Amino acid sequence: MEIRAERPEDHEAVREVHRRAFGDHGGVVADLVDALRRAEPDALSLVAADEGGVAGHVLLSRSLLDAPRRLVGVQVLSPLGVLPERQRRGVGAALVRRALAVAGERGVPLVFLEGDPGYYPRLGFVPGASRGFRKPSLRIPDAAFQVAALSTYEPWMTGTLVYAATFWELDCVGLRDPGP
């Protein structure tokens, strides 16, 4: 399995990964990837590929941390998707590890995500509140709001995560109350 930068010819395969990986929400997640690509053409977009094609995808895009000293450029890991038949085989973990390594090489101090608190801690993520960070929305469950601090992180970097506009425009922040 090769972890590499996404290429334009991978776009439809990446859409399929997210459509299948996220079930009923797959179309929205695939649309989020397309919108983030348009908004930030240089976003870090990686695929896991082999002779069978694209098995997984991860995207890191720019957001801001509203810290007391100044705004800090950070990254948000969203989404991470792996084809259902390839899950639980290390594909997602390999994508996340490579994405964090590249982010670190680029001088990114922090990577945030909304995700499964049973999955991401083994990849270096901790609850955001435990490091002094505030969620961008009350709809994000506390345990799902996580952060990985990279080598350029400094202790003064605390505050509120501010998602890029694309997440808000597509209503991809936190959980909506399904209502009656």
PDB file of C-alpha atoms in Angstrom:
ATOM      1  CA  MET A   1       0.000   0.000   0.000  1.00  0.00           C
ATOM      2  CA  GLU A   2       1.333   3.399  -1.007  1.00  0.00           C
ATOM      3  CA  ILE A   3       0.418   6.588   0.850  1.00  0.00           C
ATOM      4  CA  ARG A   4       0.742   9.423  -1.640  1.00  0.00           C
ATOM      5  CA  ALA A   5      -0.616  12.830  -2.579  1.00  0.00           C
ATOM      6  CA  GLU A   6      -4.035  12.739  -4.162  1.00  0.00           C
ATOM      7  CA  ARG A   7      -4.014  13.329  -7.930  1.00  0.00           C
ATOM      8  CA  PRO A   8      -6.818  14.817 -10.061  1.00  0.00           C
ATOM      9  CA  GLU A   9      -7.488  11.383 -11.542  1.00  0.00           C
ATOM     10  CA  ASP A  10      -8.202  10.115  -7.981  1.00  0.00           C
ATOM     11  CA  HIS A  11     -11.103  12.510  -7.362  1.00  0.00           C
ATOM     12  CA  GLU A  12     -13.928  10.158  -8.351  1.00  0.00           C
ATOM     13  CA  ALA A  13     -12.366   7.242  -6.439  1.00  0.00           C
ATOM     14  CA  VAL A  14     -12.024   9.490  -3.369  1.00  0.00           C
ATOM     15  CA  ARG A  15     -15.705  10.475  -3.679  1.00  0.00           C
ATOM     16  CA  GLU A  16     -16.584   6.766  -3.762  1.00  0.00           C
ATOM     17  CA  VAL A  17     -14.445   6.055  -0.685  1.00  0.00           C
ATOM     18  CA  HIS A  18     -16.354   8.671   1.319  1.00  0.00           C
ATOM     19  CA  ARG A  19     -19.766   7.753  -0.068  1.00  0.00           C
ATOM     20  CA  ARG A  20     -19.208   4.167   1.035  1.00  0.00           C
ATOM     21  CA  ALA A  21     -17.298   4.841   4.261  1.00  0.00           C
ATOM     22  CA  PHE A  22     -19.849   7.296   5.676  1.00  0.00           C
ATOM     23  CA  GLY A  23     -23.067   5.486   4.710  1.00  0.00           C
ATOM     24  CA  ASP A  24     -26.098   7.775   4.787  1.00  0.00           C
ATOM     25  CA  HIS A  25     -23.834  10.831   5.213  1.00  0.00           C
ATOM     26  CA  GLY A  26     -21.399   9.790   2.486  1.00  0.00           C
ATOM     27  CA  GLY A  27     -22.711  12.196  -0.123  1.00  0.00           C
ATOM     28  CA  VAL A  28     -22.315  15.156   2.220  1.00  0.00           C
ATOM     29  CA  VAL A  29     -18.780  14.096   3.142  1.00  0.00           C
ATOM     30  CA  ALA A  30     -17.839  13.650  -0.521  1.00  0.00           C
ATOM     31  CA  ASP A  31     -19.251  17.121  -1.238  1.00  0.00           C
ATOM     32  CA  LEU A  32     -17.196  18.513   1.667  1.00  0.00           C
ATOM     33  CA  VAL A  33     -14.004  17.127   0.120  1.00  0.00           C
ATOM     34  CA  ASP A  34     -14.848  18.701  -3.243  1.00  0.00           C
ATOM     35  CA  ALA A  35     -15.643  22.050  -1.607  1.00  0.00           C
ATOM     36  CA  LEU A  36     -12.464  22.024   0.497  1.00  0.00           C
ATOM     37  CA  ARG A  37     -10.398  21.271  -2.629  1.00  0.00           C
ATOM     38  CA  ARG A  38     -11.954  24.272  -4.389  1.00  0.00           C
ATOM     39  CA  ALA A  39     -11.484  26.574  -1.381  1.00  0.00           C
ATOM     40  CA  GLU A  40      -7.942  25.428  -0.665  1.00  0.00           C
ATOM     41  CA  PRO A  41      -6.238  23.860  -3.689  1.00  0.00           C
ATOM     42  CA  ASP A  42      -3.031  23.294  -1.689  1.00  0.00           C
ATOM     43  CA  ALA A  43      -4.734  21.411   1.171  1.00  0.00           C
ATOM     44  CA  LEU A  44      -2.946  18.242   2.239  1.00  0.00           C
ATOM     45  CA  SER A  45      -4.916  15.470   0.557  1.00  0.00           C
ATOM     46  CA  LEU A  46      -3.493  11.947   0.754  1.00  0.00           C
ATOM     47  CA  VAL A  47      -4.693   8.610  -0.571  1.00  0.00           C
ATOM     48  CA  ALA A  48      -3.844   5.030   0.301  1.00  0.00           C
ATOM     49  CA  ALA A  49      -3.583   3.179  -2.992  1.00  0.00           C
ATOM     50  CA  ASP A  50      -2.503  -0.206  -4.266  1.00  0.00           C
ATOM     51  CA  GLU A  51      -3.138  -2.360  -7.301  1.00  0.00           C
ATOM     52  CA  GLY A  52      -6.808  -2.437  -6.324  1.00  0.00           C
ATOM     53  CA  GLY A  53      -7.088   1.362  -6.529  1.00  0.00           C
ATOM     54  CA  VAL A  54      -7.765   3.975  -3.868  1.00  0.00           C
ATOM     55  CA  ALA A  55      -8.640   2.334  -0.541  1.00  0.00           C
ATOM     56  CA  GLY A  56      -8.619   5.398   1.709  1.00  0.00           C
ATOM     57  CA  HIS A  57      -8.314   9.167   1.859  1.00  0.00           C
ATOM     58  CA  VAL A  58      -7.497  11.873   4.398  1.00  0.00           C
ATOM     59  CA  LEU A  59      -7.641  15.645   4.073  1.00  0.00           C
ATOM     60  CA  LEU A  60      -6.022  18.321   6.235  1.00  0.00           C
ATOM     61  CA  SER A  61      -7.186  21.879   5.627  1.00  0.00           C
ATOM     62  CA  ARG A  62      -6.459  25.290   7.119  1.00  0.00           C
ATOM     63  CA  SER A  63      -8.342  26.704  10.053  1.00  0.00           C
ATOM     64  CA  LEU A  64      -7.467  29.164  12.791  1.00  0.00           C
ATOM     65  CA  LEU A  65      -6.916  29.053  16.512  1.00  0.00           C
ATOM     66  CA  ASP A  66      -8.127  32.243  18.197  1.00  0.00           C
ATOM     67  CA  ALA A  67      -5.369  32.398  20.817  1.00  0.00           C
ATOM     68  CA  PRO A  68      -4.986  35.278  23.314  1.00  0.00           C
ATOM     69  CA  ARG A  69      -1.717  36.472  21.709  1.00  0.00           C
ATOM     70  CA  ARG A  70      -2.765  36.199  18.048  1.00  0.00           C
ATOM     71  CA  LEU A  71      -4.491  34.042  15.474  1.00  0.00           C
ATOM     72  CA  VAL A  72      -2.566  30.826  14.834  1.00  0.00           C
ATOM     73  CA  GLY A  73      -2.783  28.848  11.615  1.00  0.00           C
ATOM     74  CA  VAL A  74      -3.713  25.249  12.388  1.00  0.00           C
ATOM     75  CA  GLN A  75      -5.039  22.290  10.417  1.00  0.00           C
ATOM     76  CA  VAL A  76      -8.244  20.274  10.672  1.00  0.00           C
ATOM     77  CA  LEU A  77      -8.173  16.587   9.800  1.00  0.00           C
ATOM     78  CA  SER A  78     -11.470  15.971   8.065  1.00  0.00           C
ATOM     79  CA  PRO A  79     -12.477  13.710   6.592  1.00  0.00           C
ATOM     80  CA  LEU A  80     -10.728  10.369   6.978  1.00  0.00           C
ATOM     81  CA  GLY A  81     -12.408   7.614   4.999  1.00  0.00           C
ATOM     82  CA  VAL A  82     -11.549   4.008   4.188  1.00  0.00           C
ATOM     83  CA  LEU A  83     -13.528   1.618   2.011  1.00  0.00           C
ATOM     84  CA  PRO A  84     -15.607  -0.612   4.317  1.00  0.00           C
ATOM     85  CA  GLU A  85     -13.936  -3.823   3.112  1.00  0.00           C
ATOM     86  CA  ARG A  86     -10.493  -2.322   3.846  1.00  0.00           C
ATOM     87  CA  GLN A  87     -11.274  -1.011   7.342  1.00  0.00           C
ATOM     88  CA  ARG A  88      -9.568  -2.425  10.444  1.00  0.00           C
ATOM     89  CA  ARG A  89      -6.418  -3.221   8.466  1.00  0.00           C
ATOM     90  CA  GLY A  90      -4.309  -0.161   9.301  1.00  0.00           C
ATOM     91  CA  VAL A  91      -5.178   1.917   6.231  1.00  0.00           C
ATOM     92  CA  GLY A  92      -6.716   4.800   8.194  1.00  0.00           C
ATOM     93  CA  ALA A  93      -3.933   4.787  10.779  1.00  0.00           C
ATOM     94  CA  ALA A  94      -1.286   4.886   8.037  1.00  0.00           C
ATOM     95  CA  LEU A  95      -3.035   7.852   6.401  1.00  0.00           C
ATOM     96  CA  VAL A  96      -3.293   9.768   9.684  1.00  0.00           C
ATOM     97  CA  ARG A  97       0.326   9.085  10.640  1.00  0.00           C
ATOM     98  CA  ARG A  98       1.584  10.280   7.253  1.00  0.00           C
ATOM     99  CA  ALA A  99      -0.675  13.360   7.337  1.00  0.00           C
ATOM    100  CA  LEU A 100       0.640  14.305  10.800  1.00  0.00           C
ATOM    101  CA  ALA A 101       4.235  13.778   9.654  1.00  0.00           C
ATOM    102  CA  VAL A 102       3.758  16.040   6.625  1.00  0.00           C
ATOM    103  CA  ALA A 103       1.948  18.664   8.735  1.00  0.00           C
ATOM    104  CA  GLY A 104       4.844  18.604  11.182  1.00  0.00           C
ATOM    105  CA  GLU A 105       7.359  19.023   8.340  1.00  0.00           C
ATOM    106  CA  ARG A 106       5.358  22.048   7.187  1.00  0.00           C
ATOM    107  CA  GLY A 107       5.563  23.665  10.621  1.00  0.00           C
ATOM    108  CA  VAL A 108       1.902  23.178  11.575  1.00  0.00           C
ATOM    109  CA  PRO A 109       1.660  23.407  15.383  1.00  0.00           C
ATOM    110  CA  LEU A 110      -1.723  21.719  15.917  1.00  0.00           C
ATOM    111  CA  VAL A 111      -4.095  19.373  14.098  1.00  0.00           C
ATOM    112  CA  PHE A 112      -7.715  19.246  15.284  1.00  0.00           C
ATOM    113  CA  LEU A 113     -10.524  16.854  14.466  1.00  0.00           C
ATOM    114  CA  GLU A 114     -14.002  15.715  15.399  1.00  0.00           C
ATOM    115  CA  GLY A 115     -13.799  11.970  15.720  1.00  0.00           C
ATOM    116  CA  ASP A 116     -14.162   8.711  17.563  1.00  0.00           C
ATOM    117  CA  PRO A 117     -12.467   9.015  20.977  1.00  0.00           C
ATOM    118  CA  GLY A 118     -11.854   5.271  20.871  1.00  0.00           C
ATOM    119  CA  TYR A 119      -9.811   5.481  17.652  1.00  0.00           C
ATOM    120  CA  TYR A 120      -7.707   8.630  17.496  1.00  0.00           C
ATOM    121  CA  PRO A 121      -5.840   8.629  20.859  1.00  0.00           C
ATOM    122  CA  ARG A 122      -3.575   5.809  19.664  1.00  0.00           C
ATOM    123  CA  LEU A 123      -2.544   8.132  16.826  1.00  0.00           C
ATOM    124  CA  GLY A 124      -1.481  10.970  19.139  1.00  0.00           C
ATOM    125  CA  PHE A 125      -4.750  12.847  19.665  1.00  0.00           C
ATOM    126  CA  VAL A 126      -6.015  13.977  23.067  1.00  0.00           C
ATOM    127  CA  PRO A 127      -9.253  15.681  24.136  1.00  0.00           C
ATOM    128  CA  GLY A 128      -9.042  19.332  23.073  1.00  0.00           C
ATOM    129  CA  ALA A 129     -10.321  20.684  26.392  1.00  0.00           C
ATOM    130  CA  SER A 130      -7.477  18.929  28.236  1.00  0.00           C
ATOM    131  CA  ARG A 131      -5.002  21.218  26.411  1.00  0.00           C
ATOM    132  CA  GLY A 132      -7.005  24.419  26.927  1.00  0.00           C
ATOM    133  CA  PHE A 133      -8.857  24.466  23.597  1.00  0.00           C
ATOM    134  CA  ARG A 134     -12.485  25.375  23.044  1.00  0.00           C
ATOM    135  CA  LYS A 135     -14.732  23.790  20.444  1.00  0.00           C
ATOM    136  CA  PRO A 136     -16.011  25.872  17.533  1.00  0.00           C
ATOM    137  CA  SER A 137     -19.562  24.629  18.200  1.00  0.00           C
ATOM    138  CA  LEU A 138     -21.486  23.337  21.198  1.00  0.00           C
ATOM    139  CA  ARG A 139     -22.845  20.615  18.893  1.00  0.00           C
ATOM    140  CA  ILE A 140     -19.467  18.867  18.940  1.00  0.00           C
ATOM    141  CA  PRO A 141     -19.408  16.226  21.688  1.00  0.00           C
ATOM    142  CA  ASP A 142     -16.630  16.969  24.181  1.00  0.00           C
ATOM    143  CA  ALA A 143     -14.983  13.565  23.704  1.00  0.00           C
ATOM    144  CA  ALA A 144     -14.999  13.945  19.899  1.00  0.00           C
ATOM    145  CA  PHE A 145     -13.148  17.292  19.936  1.00  0.00           C
ATOM    146  CA  GLN A 146      -9.504  16.218  19.752  1.00  0.00           C
ATOM    147  CA  VAL A 147      -6.097  17.689  18.995  1.00  0.00           C
ATOM    148  CA  ALA A 148      -2.574  16.522  18.208  1.00  0.00           C
ATOM    149  CA  ALA A 149       0.250  18.897  19.159  1.00  0.00           C
ATOM    150  CA  LEU A 150       3.189  18.845  16.756  1.00  0.00           C
ATOM    151  CA  SER A 151       6.777  20.029  17.199  1.00  0.00           C
ATOM    152  CA  THR A 152       6.136  23.766  16.659  1.00  0.00           C
ATOM    153  CA  TYR A 153       3.334  23.896  19.239  1.00  0.00           C
ATOM    154  CA  GLU A 154       3.965  26.293  22.120  1.00  0.00           C
ATOM    155  CA  PRO A 155       2.095  26.291  25.464  1.00  0.00           C
ATOM    156  CA  TRP A 156       0.632  29.788  24.906  1.00  0.00           C
ATOM    157  CA  MET A 157      -1.311  28.406  21.934  1.00  0.00           C
ATOM    158  CA  THR A 158      -4.692  27.941  23.581  1.00  0.00           C
ATOM    159  CA  GLY A 159      -8.086  29.297  22.682  1.00  0.00           C
ATOM    160  CA  THR A 160     -10.993  28.595  20.376  1.00  0.00           C
ATOM    161  CA  LEU A 161     -10.767  26.652  17.133  1.00  0.00           C
ATOM    162  CA  VAL A 162     -12.321  28.582  14.249  1.00  0.00           C
ATOM    163  CA  TYR A 163     -13.302  26.322  11.367  1.00  0.00           C
ATOM    164  CA  ALA A 164     -12.831  27.434   7.787  1.00  0.00           C
ATOM    165  CA  ALA A 165     -16.011  28.797   6.176  1.00  0.00           C
ATOM    166  CA  THR A 166     -16.450  25.670   4.034  1.00  0.00           C
ATOM    167  CA  PHE A 167     -17.334  23.539   7.082  1.00  0.00           C
ATOM    168  CA  TRP A 168     -20.068  26.010   8.056  1.00  0.00           C
ATOM    169  CA  GLU A 169     -21.370  26.476   4.508  1.00  0.00           C
ATOM    170  CA  LEU A 170     -21.942  22.727   4.172  1.00  0.00           C
ATOM    171  CA  ASP A 171     -23.200  22.401   7.782  1.00  0.00           C
ATOM    172  CA  CYS A 172     -20.445  19.889   8.588  1.00  0.00           C
ATOM    173  CA  VAL A 173     -19.765  20.959  12.157  1.00  0.00           C
ATOM    174  CA  GLY A 174     -20.876  18.839  15.103  1.00  0.00           C
ATOM    175  CA  LEU A 175     -24.056  16.814  15.352  1.00  0.00           C
ATOM    176  CA  ARG A 176     -27.508  18.102  14.516  1.00  0.00           C
ATOM    177  CA  ASP A 177     -30.439  17.138  16.751  1.00  0.00           C
ATOM    178  CA  PRO A 178     -32.489  14.781  14.576  1.00  0.00           C
ATOM    179  CA  GLY A 179     -35.680  16.048  16.235  1.00  0.00           C
ATOM    180  CA  PRO A 180     -39.046  14.358  16.073  1.00  0.00           C
TER     181      PRO A 180
END
